[in-house]
């Protein structure tokens, strides 16, 4: 992807804390990912949880989508992870954010699934700095629901509401914007990911997930 893309993302992040991009990766990569996620059956996914490690628990009143982590061993997933690695380096170069690595999962929201208002990171408690969500749904229509609604902290009225449309990505500061996924009326496919800073202690590199 071009320098201009990373310039735009960096400028947007400085100006308002988020950036809307289309497309974030080469189109064959996005369509490869879309084909893959739509062809995988339920057994390839697991119910998303909240928190990490021992805190990990499933709370279906808060979120109930199915997820699957991407693997660098799979070619098209590798291509997406590589695109994010390039972005990591380019954003560090422009913003000195100290982004250390990236993790991401597919998400499949079945009709009626949702993710209630939440933050991806709590100040001081986590290493997630920058969230990236990429949408893989063709011909999403008004009335299909499934909007991502973003807020400023402590605000009730939305800052932004976007449909999970094909090729769109939103990149935002993880600690700054509470957000929610409204229930959709049809299957909703996306990839949610996070750039992290390194919070390793001693020789233990980052807590496992
Ligand atoms: C998440 C999330 C937003 C979306 O997975 O943490 O907020 O639009 N996803 O899928
Ligand atoms: Mn989130």
PDB file of C-alpha atoms and ligand atoms in Angstrom:
ATOM      1  CA  UNK A   1       0.000   0.000   0.000  1.00  0.00           C
ATOM      2  CA  UNK A   2       1.176   3.548  -0.602  1.00  0.00           C
ATOM      3  CA  UNK A   3       2.901   6.083   1.612  1.00  0.00           C
ATOM      4  CA  UNK A   4      -0.119   8.329   1.142  1.00  0.00           C
ATOM      5  CA  UNK A   5      -2.320   5.755   2.881  1.00  0.00           C
ATOM      6  CA  UNK A   6      -0.142   5.684   5.991  1.00  0.00           C
ATOM      7  CA  UNK A   7       0.142   9.494   5.906  1.00  0.00           C
ATOM      8  CA  UNK A   8      -3.654   9.722   5.912  1.00  0.00           C
ATOM      9  CA  UNK A   9      -4.063   7.256   8.757  1.00  0.00           C
ATOM     10  CA  UNK A  10      -1.390   9.006  10.822  1.00  0.00           C
ATOM     11  CA  UNK A  11      -2.904  12.447  10.175  1.00  0.00           C
ATOM     12  CA  UNK A  12      -6.399  11.206  11.071  1.00  0.00           C
ATOM     13  CA  UNK A  13      -5.184   9.574  14.284  1.00  0.00           C
ATOM     14  CA  UNK A  14      -3.490  12.787  15.381  1.00  0.00           C
ATOM     15  CA  UNK A  15      -6.447  14.981  14.430  1.00  0.00           C
ATOM     16  CA  UNK A  16      -9.333  12.933  15.820  1.00  0.00           C
ATOM     17  CA  UNK A  17      -8.160   9.560  17.096  1.00  0.00           C
ATOM     18  CA  UNK A  18      -9.621   7.407  14.351  1.00  0.00           C
ATOM     19  CA  UNK A  19      -9.360   6.835  10.624  1.00  0.00           C
ATOM     20  CA  UNK A  20     -11.710   5.288   8.078  1.00  0.00           C
ATOM     21  CA  UNK A  21      -9.931   3.569   5.183  1.00  0.00           C
ATOM     22  CA  UNK A  22     -11.021   1.663   2.110  1.00  0.00           C
ATOM     23  CA  UNK A  23      -9.184  -0.516   1.257  1.00  0.00           C
ATOM     24  CA  UNK A  24      -6.566  -1.225   3.918  1.00  0.00           C
ATOM     25  CA  UNK A  25      -5.034  -4.183   2.041  1.00  0.00           C
ATOM     26  CA  UNK A  26      -4.869  -5.344  -1.561  1.00  0.00           C
ATOM     27  CA  UNK A  27      -8.238  -6.426  -2.902  1.00  0.00           C
ATOM     28  CA  UNK A  28      -7.232 -10.036  -3.618  1.00  0.00           C
ATOM     29  CA  UNK A  29      -6.276 -10.332   0.042  1.00  0.00           C
ATOM     30  CA  UNK A  30      -9.609  -8.965   1.219  1.00  0.00           C
ATOM     31  CA  UNK A  31     -11.584 -11.183  -1.122  1.00  0.00           C
ATOM     32  CA  UNK A  32      -9.481 -14.193  -0.108  1.00  0.00           C
ATOM     33  CA  UNK A  33     -10.271 -13.486   3.533  1.00  0.00           C
ATOM     34  CA  UNK A  34     -13.964 -13.017   2.780  1.00  0.00           C
ATOM     35  CA  UNK A  35     -14.152 -16.278   0.889  1.00  0.00           C
ATOM     36  CA  UNK A  36     -12.393 -18.051   3.711  1.00  0.00           C
ATOM     37  CA  UNK A  37     -14.490 -16.742   6.560  1.00  0.00           C
ATOM     38  CA  UNK A  38     -17.726 -17.353   4.713  1.00  0.00           C
ATOM     39  CA  UNK A  39     -16.811 -20.915   3.848  1.00  0.00           C
ATOM     40  CA  UNK A  40     -15.664 -21.986   7.318  1.00  0.00           C
ATOM     41  CA  UNK A  41     -18.263 -23.818   9.344  1.00  0.00           C
ATOM     42  CA  UNK A  42     -19.162 -23.236  12.979  1.00  0.00           C
ATOM     43  CA  UNK A  43     -16.674 -25.788  14.266  1.00  0.00           C
ATOM     44  CA  UNK A  44     -13.826 -23.567  13.066  1.00  0.00           C
ATOM     45  CA  UNK A  45     -14.942 -20.792  15.415  1.00  0.00           C
ATOM     46  CA  UNK A  46     -15.412 -20.411  19.126  1.00  0.00           C
ATOM     47  CA  UNK A  47     -17.571 -18.155  21.214  1.00  0.00           C
ATOM     48  CA  UNK A  48     -15.776 -14.921  22.027  1.00  0.00           C
ATOM     49  CA  UNK A  49     -14.981 -14.207  25.668  1.00  0.00           C
ATOM     50  CA  UNK A  50     -14.151 -11.195  27.771  1.00  0.00           C
ATOM     51  CA  UNK A  51     -10.805 -10.586  29.437  1.00  0.00           C
ATOM     52  CA  UNK A  52      -7.682 -12.723  29.215  1.00  0.00           C
ATOM     53  CA  UNK A  53      -6.318 -15.861  30.830  1.00  0.00           C
ATOM     54  CA  UNK A  54      -7.998 -16.760  34.085  1.00  0.00           C
ATOM     55  CA  UNK A  55     -10.349 -13.815  33.698  1.00  0.00           C
ATOM     56  CA  UNK A  56     -11.515 -15.282  30.459  1.00  0.00           C
ATOM     57  CA  UNK A  57     -15.175 -16.005  30.693  1.00  0.00           C
ATOM     58  CA  UNK A  58     -18.000 -16.124  28.274  1.00  0.00           C
ATOM     59  CA  UNK A  59     -20.614 -13.508  28.888  1.00  0.00           C
ATOM     60  CA  UNK A  60     -23.172 -13.802  26.173  1.00  0.00           C
ATOM     61  CA  UNK A  61     -25.143 -10.872  27.511  1.00  0.00           C
ATOM     62  CA  UNK A  62     -22.239  -8.625  26.502  1.00  0.00           C
ATOM     63  CA  UNK A  63     -21.108 -10.250  23.286  1.00  0.00           C
ATOM     64  CA  UNK A  64     -22.085 -13.407  21.453  1.00  0.00           C
ATOM     65  CA  UNK A  65     -20.230 -13.475  18.152  1.00  0.00           C
ATOM     66  CA  UNK A  66     -18.031 -16.374  17.021  1.00  0.00           C
ATOM     67  CA  UNK A  67     -14.314 -15.779  16.508  1.00  0.00           C
ATOM     68  CA  UNK A  68     -11.244 -17.459  15.095  1.00  0.00           C
ATOM     69  CA  UNK A  69      -7.679 -16.149  15.376  1.00  0.00           C
ATOM     70  CA  UNK A  70      -5.728 -15.692  12.137  1.00  0.00           C
ATOM     71  CA  UNK A  71      -2.738 -17.896  11.490  1.00  0.00           C
ATOM     72  CA  UNK A  72       0.455 -16.911   9.656  1.00  0.00           C
ATOM     73  CA  UNK A  73       0.580 -20.475   8.296  1.00  0.00           C
ATOM     74  CA  UNK A  74      -2.400 -19.830   6.030  1.00  0.00           C
ATOM     75  CA  UNK A  75      -1.398 -17.858   2.891  1.00  0.00           C
ATOM     76  CA  UNK A  76      -4.172 -15.279   2.706  1.00  0.00           C
ATOM     77  CA  UNK A  77      -4.156 -14.753   6.470  1.00  0.00           C
ATOM     78  CA  UNK A  78      -0.390 -14.386   6.254  1.00  0.00           C
ATOM     79  CA  UNK A  79      -0.894 -11.695   3.592  1.00  0.00           C
ATOM     80  CA  UNK A  80      -3.213  -9.718   5.877  1.00  0.00           C
ATOM     81  CA  UNK A  81      -0.866 -10.083   8.840  1.00  0.00           C
ATOM     82  CA  UNK A  82       1.983  -8.909   6.619  1.00  0.00           C
ATOM     83  CA  UNK A  83      -0.012  -5.850   5.536  1.00  0.00           C
ATOM     84  CA  UNK A  84      -0.584  -5.060   9.215  1.00  0.00           C
ATOM     85  CA  UNK A  85       3.113  -5.544   9.939  1.00  0.00           C
ATOM     86  CA  UNK A  86       3.940  -2.980   7.256  1.00  0.00           C
ATOM     87  CA  UNK A  87       1.376  -0.630   8.770  1.00  0.00           C
ATOM     88  CA  UNK A  88       2.880  -1.154  12.231  1.00  0.00           C
ATOM     89  CA  UNK A  89       6.297  -0.056  11.006  1.00  0.00           C
ATOM     90  CA  UNK A  90       4.911   2.858   8.987  1.00  0.00           C
ATOM     91  CA  UNK A  91       2.818   4.186  11.897  1.00  0.00           C
ATOM     92  CA  UNK A  92       5.703   3.841  14.323  1.00  0.00           C
ATOM     93  CA  UNK A  93       7.848   5.804  11.891  1.00  0.00           C
ATOM     94  CA  UNK A  94       5.292   8.610  11.694  1.00  0.00           C
ATOM     95  CA  UNK A  95       3.864   8.689  15.208  1.00  0.00           C
ATOM     96  CA  UNK A  96       6.439   6.998  17.467  1.00  0.00           C
ATOM     97  CA  UNK A  97       3.656   4.903  18.940  1.00  0.00           C
ATOM     98  CA  UNK A  98       5.922   2.031  19.935  1.00  0.00           C
ATOM     99  CA  UNK A  99       3.589  -0.529  18.392  1.00  0.00           C
ATOM    100  CA  UNK A 100       5.176  -3.898  19.116  1.00  0.00           C
ATOM    101  CA  UNK A 101       2.981  -6.516  17.547  1.00  0.00           C
ATOM    102  CA  UNK A 102      -0.455  -7.246  16.140  1.00  0.00           C
ATOM    103  CA  UNK A 103      -3.102  -9.877  16.828  1.00  0.00           C
ATOM    104  CA  UNK A 104      -6.415 -10.344  15.070  1.00  0.00           C
ATOM    105  CA  UNK A 105      -9.368 -12.639  14.716  1.00  0.00           C
ATOM    106  CA  UNK A 106     -12.182 -13.238  12.294  1.00  0.00           C
ATOM    107  CA  UNK A 107     -15.585 -12.453  13.754  1.00  0.00           C
ATOM    108  CA  UNK A 108     -18.876 -13.903  12.595  1.00  0.00           C
ATOM    109  CA  UNK A 109     -21.980 -12.257  13.992  1.00  0.00           C
ATOM    110  CA  UNK A 110     -25.028 -14.339  13.189  1.00  0.00           C
ATOM    111  CA  UNK A 111     -28.371 -12.592  12.804  1.00  0.00           C
ATOM    112  CA  UNK A 112     -29.209 -11.042  16.172  1.00  0.00           C
ATOM    113  CA  UNK A 113     -25.641 -11.259  17.542  1.00  0.00           C
ATOM    114  CA  UNK A 114     -24.154  -8.120  19.087  1.00  0.00           C
ATOM    115  CA  UNK A 115     -21.328  -6.716  21.160  1.00  0.00           C
ATOM    116  CA  UNK A 116     -22.467  -4.212  23.764  1.00  0.00           C
ATOM    117  CA  UNK A 117     -20.711  -0.947  24.442  1.00  0.00           C
ATOM    118  CA  UNK A 118     -17.134  -1.586  25.563  1.00  0.00           C
ATOM    119  CA  UNK A 119     -13.552  -0.355  25.414  1.00  0.00           C
ATOM    120  CA  UNK A 120     -10.903  -2.546  23.783  1.00  0.00           C
ATOM    121  CA  UNK A 121      -8.384  -1.416  26.388  1.00  0.00           C
ATOM    122  CA  UNK A 122      -8.362   0.096  29.834  1.00  0.00           C
ATOM    123  CA  UNK A 123      -5.684   2.639  30.584  1.00  0.00           C
ATOM    124  CA  UNK A 124      -2.743   1.089  32.395  1.00  0.00           C
ATOM    125  CA  UNK A 125      -4.209  -2.391  32.349  1.00  0.00           C
ATOM    126  CA  UNK A 126      -3.561  -3.600  28.875  1.00  0.00           C
ATOM    127  CA  UNK A 127      -1.210  -3.454  25.989  1.00  0.00           C
ATOM    128  CA  UNK A 128      -3.778  -2.838  23.270  1.00  0.00           C
ATOM    129  CA  UNK A 129      -3.156   0.576  21.784  1.00  0.00           C
ATOM    130  CA  UNK A 130      -4.701   0.712  18.351  1.00  0.00           C
ATOM    131  CA  UNK A 131      -7.751  -1.218  17.106  1.00  0.00           C
ATOM    132  CA  UNK A 132      -8.300  -2.139  13.460  1.00  0.00           C
ATOM    133  CA  UNK A 133     -11.572  -3.599  12.230  1.00  0.00           C
ATOM    134  CA  UNK A 134     -11.973  -4.627   8.586  1.00  0.00           C
ATOM    135  CA  UNK A 135     -15.381  -5.469   7.139  1.00  0.00           C
ATOM    136  CA  UNK A 136     -15.983  -8.244   4.625  1.00  0.00           C
ATOM    137  CA  UNK A 137     -19.660  -7.912   3.703  1.00  0.00           C
ATOM    138  CA  UNK A 138     -20.819  -7.258   0.190  1.00  0.00           C
ATOM    139  CA  UNK A 139     -23.901  -5.159  -0.547  1.00  0.00           C
ATOM    140  CA  UNK A 140     -24.731  -4.232   3.018  1.00  0.00           C
ATOM    141  CA  UNK A 141     -28.000  -2.329   3.010  1.00  0.00           C
ATOM    142  CA  UNK A 142     -29.579   0.261   5.245  1.00  0.00           C
ATOM    143  CA  UNK A 143     -31.884  -1.860   7.386  1.00  0.00           C
ATOM    144  CA  UNK A 144     -29.436  -4.756   7.684  1.00  0.00           C
ATOM    145  CA  UNK A 145     -28.312  -3.293  11.030  1.00  0.00           C
ATOM    146  CA  UNK A 146     -24.938  -4.399  12.400  1.00  0.00           C
ATOM    147  CA  UNK A 147     -23.569  -0.882  12.656  1.00  0.00           C
ATOM    148  CA  UNK A 148     -20.419  -0.160  14.582  1.00  0.00           C
ATOM    149  CA  UNK A 149     -21.371   2.761  16.819  1.00  0.00           C
ATOM    150  CA  UNK A 150     -18.561   4.742  18.418  1.00  0.00           C
ATOM    151  CA  UNK A 151     -18.760   7.187  21.300  1.00  0.00           C
ATOM    152  CA  UNK A 152     -16.594   9.638  23.125  1.00  0.00           C
ATOM    153  CA  UNK A 153     -16.155   8.523  26.736  1.00  0.00           C
ATOM    154  CA  UNK A 154     -19.075   9.367  29.011  1.00  0.00           C
ATOM    155  CA  UNK A 155     -21.178  10.463  26.019  1.00  0.00           C
ATOM    156  CA  UNK A 156     -24.516   8.895  25.235  1.00  0.00           C
ATOM    157  CA  UNK A 157     -24.947  10.246  21.745  1.00  0.00           C
ATOM    158  CA  UNK A 158     -22.830   8.535  19.116  1.00  0.00           C
ATOM    159  CA  UNK A 159     -19.782  10.117  17.605  1.00  0.00           C
ATOM    160  CA  UNK A 160     -19.927   7.878  14.563  1.00  0.00           C
ATOM    161  CA  UNK A 161     -21.961   5.028  13.165  1.00  0.00           C
ATOM    162  CA  UNK A 162     -20.735   2.933  10.253  1.00  0.00           C
ATOM    163  CA  UNK A 163     -22.048  -0.028   8.306  1.00  0.00           C
ATOM    164  CA  UNK A 164     -19.763  -3.065   8.048  1.00  0.00           C
ATOM    165  CA  UNK A 165     -19.347  -2.606   4.330  1.00  0.00           C
ATOM    166  CA  UNK A 166     -17.003  -4.458   2.056  1.00  0.00           C
ATOM    167  CA  UNK A 167     -13.411  -3.259   2.211  1.00  0.00           C
ATOM    168  CA  UNK A 168     -13.979  -0.614   4.874  1.00  0.00           C
ATOM    169  CA  UNK A 169     -11.594  -0.516   7.816  1.00  0.00           C
ATOM    170  CA  UNK A 170     -11.737   1.599  10.921  1.00  0.00           C
ATOM    171  CA  UNK A 171      -8.586   2.250  12.900  1.00  0.00           C
ATOM    172  CA  UNK A 172      -8.972   3.873  16.319  1.00  0.00           C
ATOM    173  CA  UNK A 173      -7.193   4.490  19.606  1.00  0.00           C
ATOM    174  CA  UNK A 174      -8.200   1.523  21.765  1.00  0.00           C
ATOM    175  CA  UNK A 175      -8.280   3.393  25.074  1.00  0.00           C
ATOM    176  CA  UNK A 176     -10.223   6.363  23.837  1.00  0.00           C
ATOM    177  CA  UNK A 177     -13.463   5.250  22.186  1.00  0.00           C
ATOM    178  CA  UNK A 178     -16.183   3.099  23.715  1.00  0.00           C
ATOM    179  CA  UNK A 179     -18.060   1.351  20.906  1.00  0.00           C
ATOM    180  CA  UNK A 180     -20.664  -1.295  20.238  1.00  0.00           C
ATOM    181  CA  UNK A 181     -21.840  -3.601  17.471  1.00  0.00           C
ATOM    182  CA  UNK A 182     -25.569  -3.303  16.931  1.00  0.00           C
ATOM    183  CA  UNK A 183     -27.495  -6.521  16.181  1.00  0.00           C
ATOM    184  CA  UNK A 184     -27.516  -7.340  12.478  1.00  0.00           C
ATOM    185  CA  UNK A 185     -30.319  -8.950  10.534  1.00  0.00           C
ATOM    186  CA  UNK A 186     -27.919 -11.021   8.455  1.00  0.00           C
ATOM    187  CA  UNK A 187     -24.546 -12.711   8.841  1.00  0.00           C
ATOM    188  CA  UNK A 188     -21.861 -10.117   9.507  1.00  0.00           C
ATOM    189  CA  UNK A 189     -18.200 -10.868   8.839  1.00  0.00           C
ATOM    190  CA  UNK A 190     -15.194  -8.869   9.963  1.00  0.00           C
ATOM    191  CA  UNK A 191     -11.639  -9.063  11.208  1.00  0.00           C
ATOM    192  CA  UNK A 192     -10.920  -7.320  14.496  1.00  0.00           C
ATOM    193  CA  UNK A 193      -7.307  -6.693  15.427  1.00  0.00           C
ATOM    194  CA  UNK A 194      -5.091  -4.807  17.828  1.00  0.00           C
ATOM    195  CA  UNK A 195      -1.640  -3.329  17.700  1.00  0.00           C
ATOM    196  CA  UNK A 196      -0.042  -3.788  21.073  1.00  0.00           C
ATOM    197  CA  UNK A 197       2.866  -2.321  22.961  1.00  0.00           C
ATOM    198  CA  UNK A 198       5.293  -4.632  24.673  1.00  0.00           C
ATOM    199  CA  UNK A 199       4.489  -5.056  28.339  1.00  0.00           C
ATOM    200  CA  UNK A 200       6.882  -7.916  28.941  1.00  0.00           C
ATOM    201  CA  UNK A 201       8.239  -8.208  32.462  1.00  0.00           C
ATOM    202  CA  UNK A 202      11.653  -9.745  32.977  1.00  0.00           C
ATOM    203  CA  UNK A 203      12.066 -12.423  30.368  1.00  0.00           C
ATOM    204  CA  UNK A 204       8.383 -13.255  30.114  1.00  0.00           C
ATOM    205  CA  UNK A 205       7.186 -11.860  26.816  1.00  0.00           C
ATOM    206  CA  UNK A 206       3.616 -10.583  26.922  1.00  0.00           C
ATOM    207  CA  UNK A 207       0.955 -12.532  28.766  1.00  0.00           C
ATOM    208  CA  UNK A 208      -0.566 -15.345  26.728  1.00  0.00           C
ATOM    209  CA  UNK A 209      -4.115 -14.906  25.578  1.00  0.00           C
TER     210      UNK A 209
HETATM  211  C1  LIG B   1     -14.368  -5.951  18.833  1.00  0.00           C
HETATM  212  C2  LIG B   1     -15.228  -4.947  18.171  1.00  0.00           C
HETATM  213  C3  LIG B   1     -16.271  -4.080  16.177  1.00  0.00           C
HETATM  214  C4  LIG B   1     -16.902  -4.518  14.897  1.00  0.00           C
HETATM  215  O1  LIG B   1     -14.223  -7.071  18.319  1.00  0.00           O
HETATM  216  O2  LIG B   1     -13.791  -5.609  19.893  1.00  0.00           O
HETATM  217  O3  LIG B   1     -15.528  -3.960  18.789  1.00  0.00           O
HETATM  218  O4  LIG B   1     -17.444  -3.628  14.216  1.00  0.00           O
HETATM  219  N1  LIG B   1     -15.630  -5.126  16.883  1.00  0.00           N
HETATM  220  O5  LIG B   1     -16.883  -5.703  14.545  1.00  0.00           O
HETATM  221 MN1  LIG B   2     -14.153  -3.595  20.370  1.00  0.00          MN
END
